[in-house]
Coordinates of N, CA and C in Angstrom, one line a residue:
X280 N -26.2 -30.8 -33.7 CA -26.9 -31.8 -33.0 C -26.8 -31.5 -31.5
X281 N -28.0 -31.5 -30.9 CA -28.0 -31.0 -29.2 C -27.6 -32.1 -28.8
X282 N -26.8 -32.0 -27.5 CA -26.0 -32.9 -26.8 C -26.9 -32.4 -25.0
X283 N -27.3 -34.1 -24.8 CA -28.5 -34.1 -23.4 C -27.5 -33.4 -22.2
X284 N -27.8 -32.6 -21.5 CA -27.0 -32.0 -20.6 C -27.7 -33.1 -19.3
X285 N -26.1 -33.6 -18.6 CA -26.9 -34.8 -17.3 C -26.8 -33.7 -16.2
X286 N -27.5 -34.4 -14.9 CA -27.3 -34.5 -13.8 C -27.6 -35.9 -12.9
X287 N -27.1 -36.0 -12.0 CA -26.5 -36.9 -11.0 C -27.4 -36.2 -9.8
X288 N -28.6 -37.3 -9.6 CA -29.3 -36.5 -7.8 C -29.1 -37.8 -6.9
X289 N -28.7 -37.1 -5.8 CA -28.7 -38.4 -4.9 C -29.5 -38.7 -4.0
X290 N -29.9 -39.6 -3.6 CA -31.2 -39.8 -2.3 C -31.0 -40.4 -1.0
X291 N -31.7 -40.5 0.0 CA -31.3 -40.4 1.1 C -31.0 -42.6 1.6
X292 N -31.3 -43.2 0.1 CA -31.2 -44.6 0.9 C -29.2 -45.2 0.3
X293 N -29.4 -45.8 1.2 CA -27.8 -46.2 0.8 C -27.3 -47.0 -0.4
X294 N -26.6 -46.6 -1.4 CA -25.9 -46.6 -2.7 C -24.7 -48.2 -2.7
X295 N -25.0 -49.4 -2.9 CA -23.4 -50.4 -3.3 C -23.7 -50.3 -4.6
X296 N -24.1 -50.1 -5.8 CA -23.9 -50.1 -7.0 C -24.2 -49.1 -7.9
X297 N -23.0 -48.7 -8.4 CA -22.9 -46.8 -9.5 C -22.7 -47.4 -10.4
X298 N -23.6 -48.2 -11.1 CA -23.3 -48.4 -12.8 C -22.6 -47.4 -13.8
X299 N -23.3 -46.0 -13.3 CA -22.8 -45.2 -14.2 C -22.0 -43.8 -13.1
X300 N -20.8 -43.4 -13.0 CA -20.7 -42.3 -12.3 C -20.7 -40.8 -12.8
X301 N -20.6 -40.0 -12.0 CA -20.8 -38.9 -13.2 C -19.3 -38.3 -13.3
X302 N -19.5 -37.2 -13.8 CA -18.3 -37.0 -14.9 C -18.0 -35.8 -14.8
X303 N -16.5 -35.1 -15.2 CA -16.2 -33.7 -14.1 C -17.7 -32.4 -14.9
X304 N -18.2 -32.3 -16.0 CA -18.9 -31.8 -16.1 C -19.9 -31.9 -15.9
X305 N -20.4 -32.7 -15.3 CA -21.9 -33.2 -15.3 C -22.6 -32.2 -13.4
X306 N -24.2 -32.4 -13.7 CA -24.3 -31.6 -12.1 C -24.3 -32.4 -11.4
X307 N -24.1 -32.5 -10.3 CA -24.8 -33.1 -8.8 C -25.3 -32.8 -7.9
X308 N -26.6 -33.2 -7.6 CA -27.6 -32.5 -6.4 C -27.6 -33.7 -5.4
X309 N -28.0 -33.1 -4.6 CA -28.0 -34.1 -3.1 C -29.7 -33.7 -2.7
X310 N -30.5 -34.4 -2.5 CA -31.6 -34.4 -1.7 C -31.6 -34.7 -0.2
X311 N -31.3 -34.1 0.6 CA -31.3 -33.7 2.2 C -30.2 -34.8 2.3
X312 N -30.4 -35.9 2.9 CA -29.7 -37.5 3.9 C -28.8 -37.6 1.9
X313 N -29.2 -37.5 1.1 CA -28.2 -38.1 0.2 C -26.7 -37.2 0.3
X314 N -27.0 -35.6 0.9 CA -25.7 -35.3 0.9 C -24.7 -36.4 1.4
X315 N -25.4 -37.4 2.4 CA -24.4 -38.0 3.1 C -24.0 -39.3 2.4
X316 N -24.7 -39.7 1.5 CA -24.8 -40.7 0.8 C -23.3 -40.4 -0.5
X317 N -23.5 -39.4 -1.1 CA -23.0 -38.5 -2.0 C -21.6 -38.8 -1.5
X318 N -21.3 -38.3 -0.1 CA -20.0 -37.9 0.3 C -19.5 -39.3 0.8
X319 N -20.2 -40.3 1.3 CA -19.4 -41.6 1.0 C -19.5 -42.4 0.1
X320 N -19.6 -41.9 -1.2 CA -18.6 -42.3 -2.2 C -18.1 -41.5 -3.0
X321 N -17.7 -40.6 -2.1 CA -16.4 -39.9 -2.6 C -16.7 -38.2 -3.6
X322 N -18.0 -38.1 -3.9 CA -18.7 -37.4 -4.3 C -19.2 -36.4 -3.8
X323 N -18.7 -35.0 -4.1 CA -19.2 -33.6 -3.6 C -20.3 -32.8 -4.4
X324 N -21.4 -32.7 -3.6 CA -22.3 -32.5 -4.6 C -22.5 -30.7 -5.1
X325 N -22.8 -30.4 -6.5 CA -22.9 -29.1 -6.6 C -23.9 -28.4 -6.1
X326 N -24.8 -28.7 -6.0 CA -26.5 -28.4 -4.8 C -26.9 -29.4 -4.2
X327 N -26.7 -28.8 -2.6 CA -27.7 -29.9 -1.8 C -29.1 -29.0 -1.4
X328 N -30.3 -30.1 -1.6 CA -31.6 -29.4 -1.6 C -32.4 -30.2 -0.2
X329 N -33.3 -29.2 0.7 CA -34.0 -30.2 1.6 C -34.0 -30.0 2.3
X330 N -35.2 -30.2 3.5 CA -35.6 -29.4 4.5 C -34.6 -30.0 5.8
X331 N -34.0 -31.1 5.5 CA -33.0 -32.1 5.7 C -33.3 -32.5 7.1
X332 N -34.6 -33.2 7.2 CA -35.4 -33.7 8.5 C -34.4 -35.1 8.2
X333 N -34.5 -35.8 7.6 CA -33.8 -37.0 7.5 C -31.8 -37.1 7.8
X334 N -31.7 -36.2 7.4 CA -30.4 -35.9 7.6 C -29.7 -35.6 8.9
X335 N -30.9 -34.8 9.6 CA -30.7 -34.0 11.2 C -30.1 -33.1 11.3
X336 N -29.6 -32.6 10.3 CA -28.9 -31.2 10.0 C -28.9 -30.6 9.0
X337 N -28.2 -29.3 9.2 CA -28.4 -28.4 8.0 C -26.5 -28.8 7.7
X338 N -27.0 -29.0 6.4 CA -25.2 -29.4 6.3 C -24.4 -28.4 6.2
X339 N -23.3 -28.4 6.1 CA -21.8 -27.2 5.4 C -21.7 -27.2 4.3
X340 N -22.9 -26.7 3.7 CA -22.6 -27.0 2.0 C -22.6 -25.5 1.4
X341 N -21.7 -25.2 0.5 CA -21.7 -23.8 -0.6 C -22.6 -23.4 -1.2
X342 N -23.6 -24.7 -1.8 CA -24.6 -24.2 -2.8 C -26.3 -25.1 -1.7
X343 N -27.0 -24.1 -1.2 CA -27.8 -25.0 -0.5 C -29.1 -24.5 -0.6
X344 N -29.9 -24.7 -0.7 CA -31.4 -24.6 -1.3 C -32.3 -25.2 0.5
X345 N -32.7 -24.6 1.5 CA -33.5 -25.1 2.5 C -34.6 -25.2 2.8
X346 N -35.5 -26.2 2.6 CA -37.1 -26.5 2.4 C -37.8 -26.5 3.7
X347 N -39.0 -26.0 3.6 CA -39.5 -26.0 4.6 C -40.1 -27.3 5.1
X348 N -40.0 -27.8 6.4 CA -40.7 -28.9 6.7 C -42.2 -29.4 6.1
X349 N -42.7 -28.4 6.2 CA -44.3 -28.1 5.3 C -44.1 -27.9 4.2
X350 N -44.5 -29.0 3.5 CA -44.4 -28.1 2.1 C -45.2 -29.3 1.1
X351 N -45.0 -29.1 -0.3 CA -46.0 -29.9 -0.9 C -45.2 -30.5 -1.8
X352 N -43.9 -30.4 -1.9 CA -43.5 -31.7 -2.8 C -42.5 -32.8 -2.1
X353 N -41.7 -33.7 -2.0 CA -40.6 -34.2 -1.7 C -39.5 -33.5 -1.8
X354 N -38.6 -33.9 -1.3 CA -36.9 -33.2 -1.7 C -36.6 -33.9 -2.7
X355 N -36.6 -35.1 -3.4 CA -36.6 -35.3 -4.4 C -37.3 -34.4 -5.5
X356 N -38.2 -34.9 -5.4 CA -39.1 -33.9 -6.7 C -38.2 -32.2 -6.8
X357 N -38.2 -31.4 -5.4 CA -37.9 -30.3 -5.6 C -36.7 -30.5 -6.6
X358 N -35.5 -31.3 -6.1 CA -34.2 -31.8 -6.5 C -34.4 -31.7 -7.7
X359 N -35.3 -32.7 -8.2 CA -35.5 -32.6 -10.2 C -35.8 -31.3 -10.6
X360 N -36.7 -30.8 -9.7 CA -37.1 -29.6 -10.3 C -35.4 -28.5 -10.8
X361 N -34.9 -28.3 -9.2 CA -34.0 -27.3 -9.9 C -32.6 -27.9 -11.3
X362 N -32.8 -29.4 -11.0 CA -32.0 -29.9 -11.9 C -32.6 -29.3 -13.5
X363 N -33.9 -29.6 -13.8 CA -34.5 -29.0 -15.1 C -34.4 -27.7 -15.2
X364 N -34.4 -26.8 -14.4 CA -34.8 -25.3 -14.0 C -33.0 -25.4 -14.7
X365 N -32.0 -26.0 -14.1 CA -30.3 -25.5 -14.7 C -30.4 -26.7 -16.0
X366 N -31.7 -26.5 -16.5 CA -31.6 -26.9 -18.1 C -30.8 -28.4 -18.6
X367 N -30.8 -29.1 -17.3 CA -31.0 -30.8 -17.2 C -31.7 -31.7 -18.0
X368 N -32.0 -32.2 -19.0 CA -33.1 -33.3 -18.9 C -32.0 -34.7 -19.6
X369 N -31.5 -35.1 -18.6 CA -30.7 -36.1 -18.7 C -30.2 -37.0 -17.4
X370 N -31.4 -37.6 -16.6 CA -31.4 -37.4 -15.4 C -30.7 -38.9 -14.4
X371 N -30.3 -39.2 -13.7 CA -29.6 -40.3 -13.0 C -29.8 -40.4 -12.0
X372 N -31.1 -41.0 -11.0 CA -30.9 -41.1 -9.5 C -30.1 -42.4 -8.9
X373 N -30.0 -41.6 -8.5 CA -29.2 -43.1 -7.0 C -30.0 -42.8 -5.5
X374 N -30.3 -44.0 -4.8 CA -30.8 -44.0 -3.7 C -32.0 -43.4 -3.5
X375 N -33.0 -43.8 -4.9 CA -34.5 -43.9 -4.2 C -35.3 -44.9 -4.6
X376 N -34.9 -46.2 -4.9 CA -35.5 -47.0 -5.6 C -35.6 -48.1 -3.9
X377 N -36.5 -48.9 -3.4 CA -37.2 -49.3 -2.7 C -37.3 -48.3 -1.2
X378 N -37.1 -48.9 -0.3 CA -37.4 -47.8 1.0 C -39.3 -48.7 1.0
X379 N -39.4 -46.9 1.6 CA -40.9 -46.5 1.5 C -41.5 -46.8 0.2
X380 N -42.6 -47.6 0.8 CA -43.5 -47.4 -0.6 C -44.3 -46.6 -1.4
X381 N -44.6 -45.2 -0.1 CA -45.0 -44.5 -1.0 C -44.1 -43.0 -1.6
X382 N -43.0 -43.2 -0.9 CA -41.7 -41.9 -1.5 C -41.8 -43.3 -3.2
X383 N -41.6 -43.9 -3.1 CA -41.1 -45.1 -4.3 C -42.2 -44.5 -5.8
X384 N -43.3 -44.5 -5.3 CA -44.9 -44.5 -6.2 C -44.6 -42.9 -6.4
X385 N -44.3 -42.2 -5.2 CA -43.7 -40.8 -5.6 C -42.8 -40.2 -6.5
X386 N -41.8 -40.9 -6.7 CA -40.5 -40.9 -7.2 C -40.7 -41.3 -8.6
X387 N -42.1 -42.6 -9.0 CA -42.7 -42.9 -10.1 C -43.2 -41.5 -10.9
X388 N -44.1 -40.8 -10.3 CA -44.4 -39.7 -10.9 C -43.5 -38.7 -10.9
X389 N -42.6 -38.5 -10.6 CA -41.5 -37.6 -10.5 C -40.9 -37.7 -12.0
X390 N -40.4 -39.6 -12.1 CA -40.4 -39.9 -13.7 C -40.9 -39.5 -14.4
X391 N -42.2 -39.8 -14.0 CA -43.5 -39.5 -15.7 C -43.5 -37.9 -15.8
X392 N -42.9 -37.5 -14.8 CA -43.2 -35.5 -14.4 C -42.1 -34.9 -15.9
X393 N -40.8 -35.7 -15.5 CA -39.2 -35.2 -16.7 C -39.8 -35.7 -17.8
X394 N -40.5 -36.9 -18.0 CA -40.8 -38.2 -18.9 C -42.0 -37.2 -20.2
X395 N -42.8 -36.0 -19.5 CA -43.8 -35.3 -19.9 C -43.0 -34.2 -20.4
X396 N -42.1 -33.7 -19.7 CA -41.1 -33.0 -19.8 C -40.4 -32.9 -21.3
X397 N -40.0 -34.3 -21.9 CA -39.1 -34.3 -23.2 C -37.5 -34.8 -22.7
X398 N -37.5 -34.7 -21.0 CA -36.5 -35.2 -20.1 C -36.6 -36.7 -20.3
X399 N -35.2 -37.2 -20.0 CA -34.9 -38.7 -19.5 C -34.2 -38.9 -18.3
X400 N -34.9 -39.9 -17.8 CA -34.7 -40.0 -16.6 C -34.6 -41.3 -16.0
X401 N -33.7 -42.1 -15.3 CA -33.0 -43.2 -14.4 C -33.2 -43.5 -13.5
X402 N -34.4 -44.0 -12.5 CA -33.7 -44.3 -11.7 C -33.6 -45.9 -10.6
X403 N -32.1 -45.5 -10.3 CA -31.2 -46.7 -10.1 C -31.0 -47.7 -8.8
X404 N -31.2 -48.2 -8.7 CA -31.7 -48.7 -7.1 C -30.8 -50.0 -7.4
X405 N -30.0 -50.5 -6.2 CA -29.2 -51.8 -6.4 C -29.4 -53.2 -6.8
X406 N -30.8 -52.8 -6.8 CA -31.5 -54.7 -7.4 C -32.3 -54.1 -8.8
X407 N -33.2 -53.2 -8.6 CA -34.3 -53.0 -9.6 C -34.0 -51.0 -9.9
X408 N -34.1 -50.8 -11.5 CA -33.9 -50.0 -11.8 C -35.5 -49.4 -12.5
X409 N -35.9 -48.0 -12.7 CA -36.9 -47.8 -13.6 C -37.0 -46.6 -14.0
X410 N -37.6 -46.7 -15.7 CA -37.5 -45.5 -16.1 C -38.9 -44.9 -16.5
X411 N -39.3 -44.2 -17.0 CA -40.5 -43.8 -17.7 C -40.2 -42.8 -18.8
X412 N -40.7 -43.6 -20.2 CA -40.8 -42.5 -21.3 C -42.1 -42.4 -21.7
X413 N -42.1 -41.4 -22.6 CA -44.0 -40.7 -22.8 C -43.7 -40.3 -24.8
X414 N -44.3 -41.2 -25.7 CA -43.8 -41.0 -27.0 C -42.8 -40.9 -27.3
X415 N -42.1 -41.9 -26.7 CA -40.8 -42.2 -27.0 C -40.4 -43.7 -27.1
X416 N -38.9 -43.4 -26.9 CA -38.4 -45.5 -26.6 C -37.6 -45.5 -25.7
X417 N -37.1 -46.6 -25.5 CA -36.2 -47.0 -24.6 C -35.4 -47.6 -24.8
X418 N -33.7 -47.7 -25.4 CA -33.2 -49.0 -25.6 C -32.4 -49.7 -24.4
X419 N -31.9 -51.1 -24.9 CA -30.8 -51.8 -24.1 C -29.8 -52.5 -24.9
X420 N -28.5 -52.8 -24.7 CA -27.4 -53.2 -24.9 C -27.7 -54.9 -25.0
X421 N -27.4 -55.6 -25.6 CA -27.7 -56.9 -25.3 C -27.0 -57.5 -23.7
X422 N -28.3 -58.1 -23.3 CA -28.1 -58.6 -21.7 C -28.4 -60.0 -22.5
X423 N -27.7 -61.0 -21.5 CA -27.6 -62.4 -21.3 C -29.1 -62.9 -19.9
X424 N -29.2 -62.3 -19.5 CA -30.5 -62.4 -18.5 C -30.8 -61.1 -18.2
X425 N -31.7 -61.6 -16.9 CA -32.6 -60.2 -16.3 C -34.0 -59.8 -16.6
X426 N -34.9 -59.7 -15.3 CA -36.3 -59.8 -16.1 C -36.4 -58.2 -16.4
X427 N -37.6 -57.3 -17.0 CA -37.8 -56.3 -17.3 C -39.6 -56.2 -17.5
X428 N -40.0 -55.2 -16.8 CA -41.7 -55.1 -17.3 C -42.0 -54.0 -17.5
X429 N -43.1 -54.0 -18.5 CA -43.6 -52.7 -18.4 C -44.7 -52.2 -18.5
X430 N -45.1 -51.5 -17.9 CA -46.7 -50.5 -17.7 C -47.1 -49.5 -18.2
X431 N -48.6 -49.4 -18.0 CA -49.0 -48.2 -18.5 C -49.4 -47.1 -17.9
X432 N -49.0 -46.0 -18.0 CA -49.4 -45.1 -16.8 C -50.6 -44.3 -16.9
X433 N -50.8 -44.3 -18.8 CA -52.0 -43.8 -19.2 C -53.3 -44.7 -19.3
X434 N -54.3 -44.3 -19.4 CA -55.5 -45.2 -19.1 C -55.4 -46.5 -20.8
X435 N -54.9 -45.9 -21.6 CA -54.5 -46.6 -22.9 C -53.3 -46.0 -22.9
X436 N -51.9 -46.7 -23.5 CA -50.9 -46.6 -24.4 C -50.5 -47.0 -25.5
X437 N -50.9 -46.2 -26.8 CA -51.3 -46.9 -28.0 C -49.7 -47.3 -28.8
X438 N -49.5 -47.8 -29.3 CA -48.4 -48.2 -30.0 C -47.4 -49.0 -29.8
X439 N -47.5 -49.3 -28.5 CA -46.3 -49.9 -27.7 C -45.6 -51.2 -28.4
X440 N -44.6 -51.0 -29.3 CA -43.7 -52.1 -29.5 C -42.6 -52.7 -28.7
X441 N -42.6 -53.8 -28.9 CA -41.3 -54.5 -27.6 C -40.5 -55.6 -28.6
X442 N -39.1 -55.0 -29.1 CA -38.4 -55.9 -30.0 C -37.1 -56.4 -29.1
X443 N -36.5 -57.5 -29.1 CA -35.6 -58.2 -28.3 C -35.6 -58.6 -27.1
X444 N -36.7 -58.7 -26.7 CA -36.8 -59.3 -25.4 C -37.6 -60.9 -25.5
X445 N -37.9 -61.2 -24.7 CA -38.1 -63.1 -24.9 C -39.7 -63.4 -25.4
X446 N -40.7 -61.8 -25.2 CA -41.9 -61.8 -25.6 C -41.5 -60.4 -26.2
X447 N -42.3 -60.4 -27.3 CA -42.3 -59.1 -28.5 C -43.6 -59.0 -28.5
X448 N -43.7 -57.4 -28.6 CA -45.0 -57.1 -29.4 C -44.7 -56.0 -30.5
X449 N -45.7 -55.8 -31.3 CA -45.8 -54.9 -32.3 C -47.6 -54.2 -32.2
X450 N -46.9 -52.9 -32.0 CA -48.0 -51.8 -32.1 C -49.5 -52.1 -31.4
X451 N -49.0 -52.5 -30.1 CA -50.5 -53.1 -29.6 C -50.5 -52.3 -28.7
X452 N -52.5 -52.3 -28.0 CA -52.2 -51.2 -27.1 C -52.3 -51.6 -25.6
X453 N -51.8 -51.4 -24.6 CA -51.6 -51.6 -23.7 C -52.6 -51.2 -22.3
X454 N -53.3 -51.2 -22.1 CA -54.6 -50.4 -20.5 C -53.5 -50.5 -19.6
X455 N -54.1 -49.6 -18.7 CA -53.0 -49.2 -17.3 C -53.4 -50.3 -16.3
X456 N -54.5 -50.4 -16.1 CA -55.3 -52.1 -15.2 C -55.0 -53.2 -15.6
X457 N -53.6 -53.8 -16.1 CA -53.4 -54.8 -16.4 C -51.9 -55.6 -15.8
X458 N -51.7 -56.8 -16.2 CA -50.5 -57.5 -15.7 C -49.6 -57.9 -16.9
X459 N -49.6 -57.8 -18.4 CA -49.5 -58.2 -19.9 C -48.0 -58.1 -19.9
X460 N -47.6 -57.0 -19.4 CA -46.3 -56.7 -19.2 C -45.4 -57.0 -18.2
X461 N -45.7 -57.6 -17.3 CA -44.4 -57.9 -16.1 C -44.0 -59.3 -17.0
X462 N -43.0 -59.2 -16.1 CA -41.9 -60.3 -16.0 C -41.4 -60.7 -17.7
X463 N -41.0 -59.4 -18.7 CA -40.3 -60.5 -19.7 C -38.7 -60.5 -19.4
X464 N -38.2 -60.9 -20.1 CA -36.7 -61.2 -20.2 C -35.8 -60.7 -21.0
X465 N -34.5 -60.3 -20.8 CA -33.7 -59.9 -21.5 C -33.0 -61.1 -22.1
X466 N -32.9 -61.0 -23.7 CA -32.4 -62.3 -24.8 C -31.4 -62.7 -24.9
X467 N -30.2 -61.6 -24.6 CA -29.1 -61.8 -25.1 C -29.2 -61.1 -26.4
X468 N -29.7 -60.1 -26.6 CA -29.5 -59.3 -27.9 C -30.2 -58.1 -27.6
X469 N -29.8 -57.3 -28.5 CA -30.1 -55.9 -28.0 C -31.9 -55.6 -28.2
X470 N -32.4 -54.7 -27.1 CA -33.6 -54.1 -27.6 C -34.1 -53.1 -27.3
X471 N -35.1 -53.1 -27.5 CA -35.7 -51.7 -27.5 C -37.4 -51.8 -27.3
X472 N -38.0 -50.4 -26.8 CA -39.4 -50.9 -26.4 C -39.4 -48.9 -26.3
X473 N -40.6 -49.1 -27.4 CA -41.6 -47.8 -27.6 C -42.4 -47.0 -27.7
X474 N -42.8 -46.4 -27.6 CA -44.7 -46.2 -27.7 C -45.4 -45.1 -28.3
X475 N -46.1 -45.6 -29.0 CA -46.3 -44.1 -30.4 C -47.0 -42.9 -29.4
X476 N -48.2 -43.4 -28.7 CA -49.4 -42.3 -27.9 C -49.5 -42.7 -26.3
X477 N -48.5 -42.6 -25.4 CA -48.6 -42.9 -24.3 C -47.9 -42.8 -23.4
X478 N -47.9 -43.2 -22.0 CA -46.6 -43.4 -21.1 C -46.1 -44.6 -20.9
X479 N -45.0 -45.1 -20.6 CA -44.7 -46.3 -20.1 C -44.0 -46.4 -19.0
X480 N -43.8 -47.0 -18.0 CA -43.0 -47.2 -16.7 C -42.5 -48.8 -17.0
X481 N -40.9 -48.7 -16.9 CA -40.2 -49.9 -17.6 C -39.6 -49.8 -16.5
X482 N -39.5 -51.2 -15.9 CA -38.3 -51.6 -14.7 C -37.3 -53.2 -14.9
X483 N -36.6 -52.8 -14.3 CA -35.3 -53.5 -14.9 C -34.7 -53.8 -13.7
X484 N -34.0 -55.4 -13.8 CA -32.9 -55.8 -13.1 C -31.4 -54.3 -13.3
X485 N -31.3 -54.2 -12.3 CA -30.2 -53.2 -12.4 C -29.2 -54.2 -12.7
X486 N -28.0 -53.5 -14.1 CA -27.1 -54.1 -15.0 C -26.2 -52.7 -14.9
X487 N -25.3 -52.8 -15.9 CA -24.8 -51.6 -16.5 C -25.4 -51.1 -17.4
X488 N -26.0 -49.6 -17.0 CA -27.1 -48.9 -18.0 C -26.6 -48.7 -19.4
X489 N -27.5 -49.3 -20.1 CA -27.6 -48.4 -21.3 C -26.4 -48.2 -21.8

């Protein structure tokens, strides 16, 4: 049985809640300003990546990857990239979930980028969390509250079931130009939400993951 190899990336907005921390095997990348993020909580990261305009420096790091100010992706995105490239797809961000709105919509496709991939991918922001899977599912642990919604990234997402939450569906299909999905609730019992031919972008009251 293959066992998901994680990594741990961090971003450049400030971190009070690590649901999940990582673990002495696991990797850790820093995206430019998250080196600094990284290191106040206690966290040394194994690659810091980024042209590190945000940061104001070039840090003292062993393993450092330096981006050019011009260039065509985010330090995030690169970040995922080399995390997949060291055979990652088991993915955890911290510190990119609100900010800017458009690093945020960026950081979305970054998802659906691992999500296309066969990768899973987290990410964790101190109020709202989100993930995206693509012919796949998603589960949860039974939560006592917490809203949760979800969208479609493809113009149709055919199959999409939603068992344990306060609105269920079965095998219905979903258009990306709609509202059908926001705001349901977590039961207090465990669930799960799937989709036979499609993307989905699921966002979540940040809890203890999964």
């Amino acid at each position: 049985m293959n066992t998901m190899k994680r990594c741990f990336i961090f971003g450049a907005l400030p971190v009070e809640k690590m649901p999940v921390a990582p673990a002495e095997d696991d990797l850790v990348i820093a995206a430019d300003k998250g080196y600094e993020v990284a290191l106040s909580l206690g966290i040394t990261p194994d690659i810091v990546v980024g042209d590190f305009d945000s940061l104001g420096k070039v840090p003292d790091a062993e393993n450092l990857i330096q981006l050019n100010v011009r260039k065509d992706d985010t330090d995030m995105e690169h970040a995922v990239g080399v995390a997949l490239e060291k055979g990652c797809d088991d993915l955890i961000v911290y510190g990119a979930v609100g900010g800017k709105l458009d690093h945020t919509l960026g950081n979305i496709a970054v998802a659906e980028r691992v999500a296309l991939a066969g990768g899973k991918i987290l990410f964790c922001g101190d109020d709202s969390s989100f993930t995206v899977i693509h012919n796949s599912f998603c589960a949860f642990p039974a939560r006592s509250g917490g809203r949760i919604s979800v969208f479609s990234l493809k113009e149709i997402s055919h199959g999409v079931t939603i068992k344990g939450l306060s609105y269920e569906a079965d095998k219905i299909d979903l258009p990306r130009a709609v509202t059908r999905g926001v705001s349901n609730e977590f039961a207090g019992q465990p669930s799960r939400i799937s989709v036979t031919d499609g993307t989905l972008l699921i966002v979540f009251d940040t809890q203890e993951y999964m």
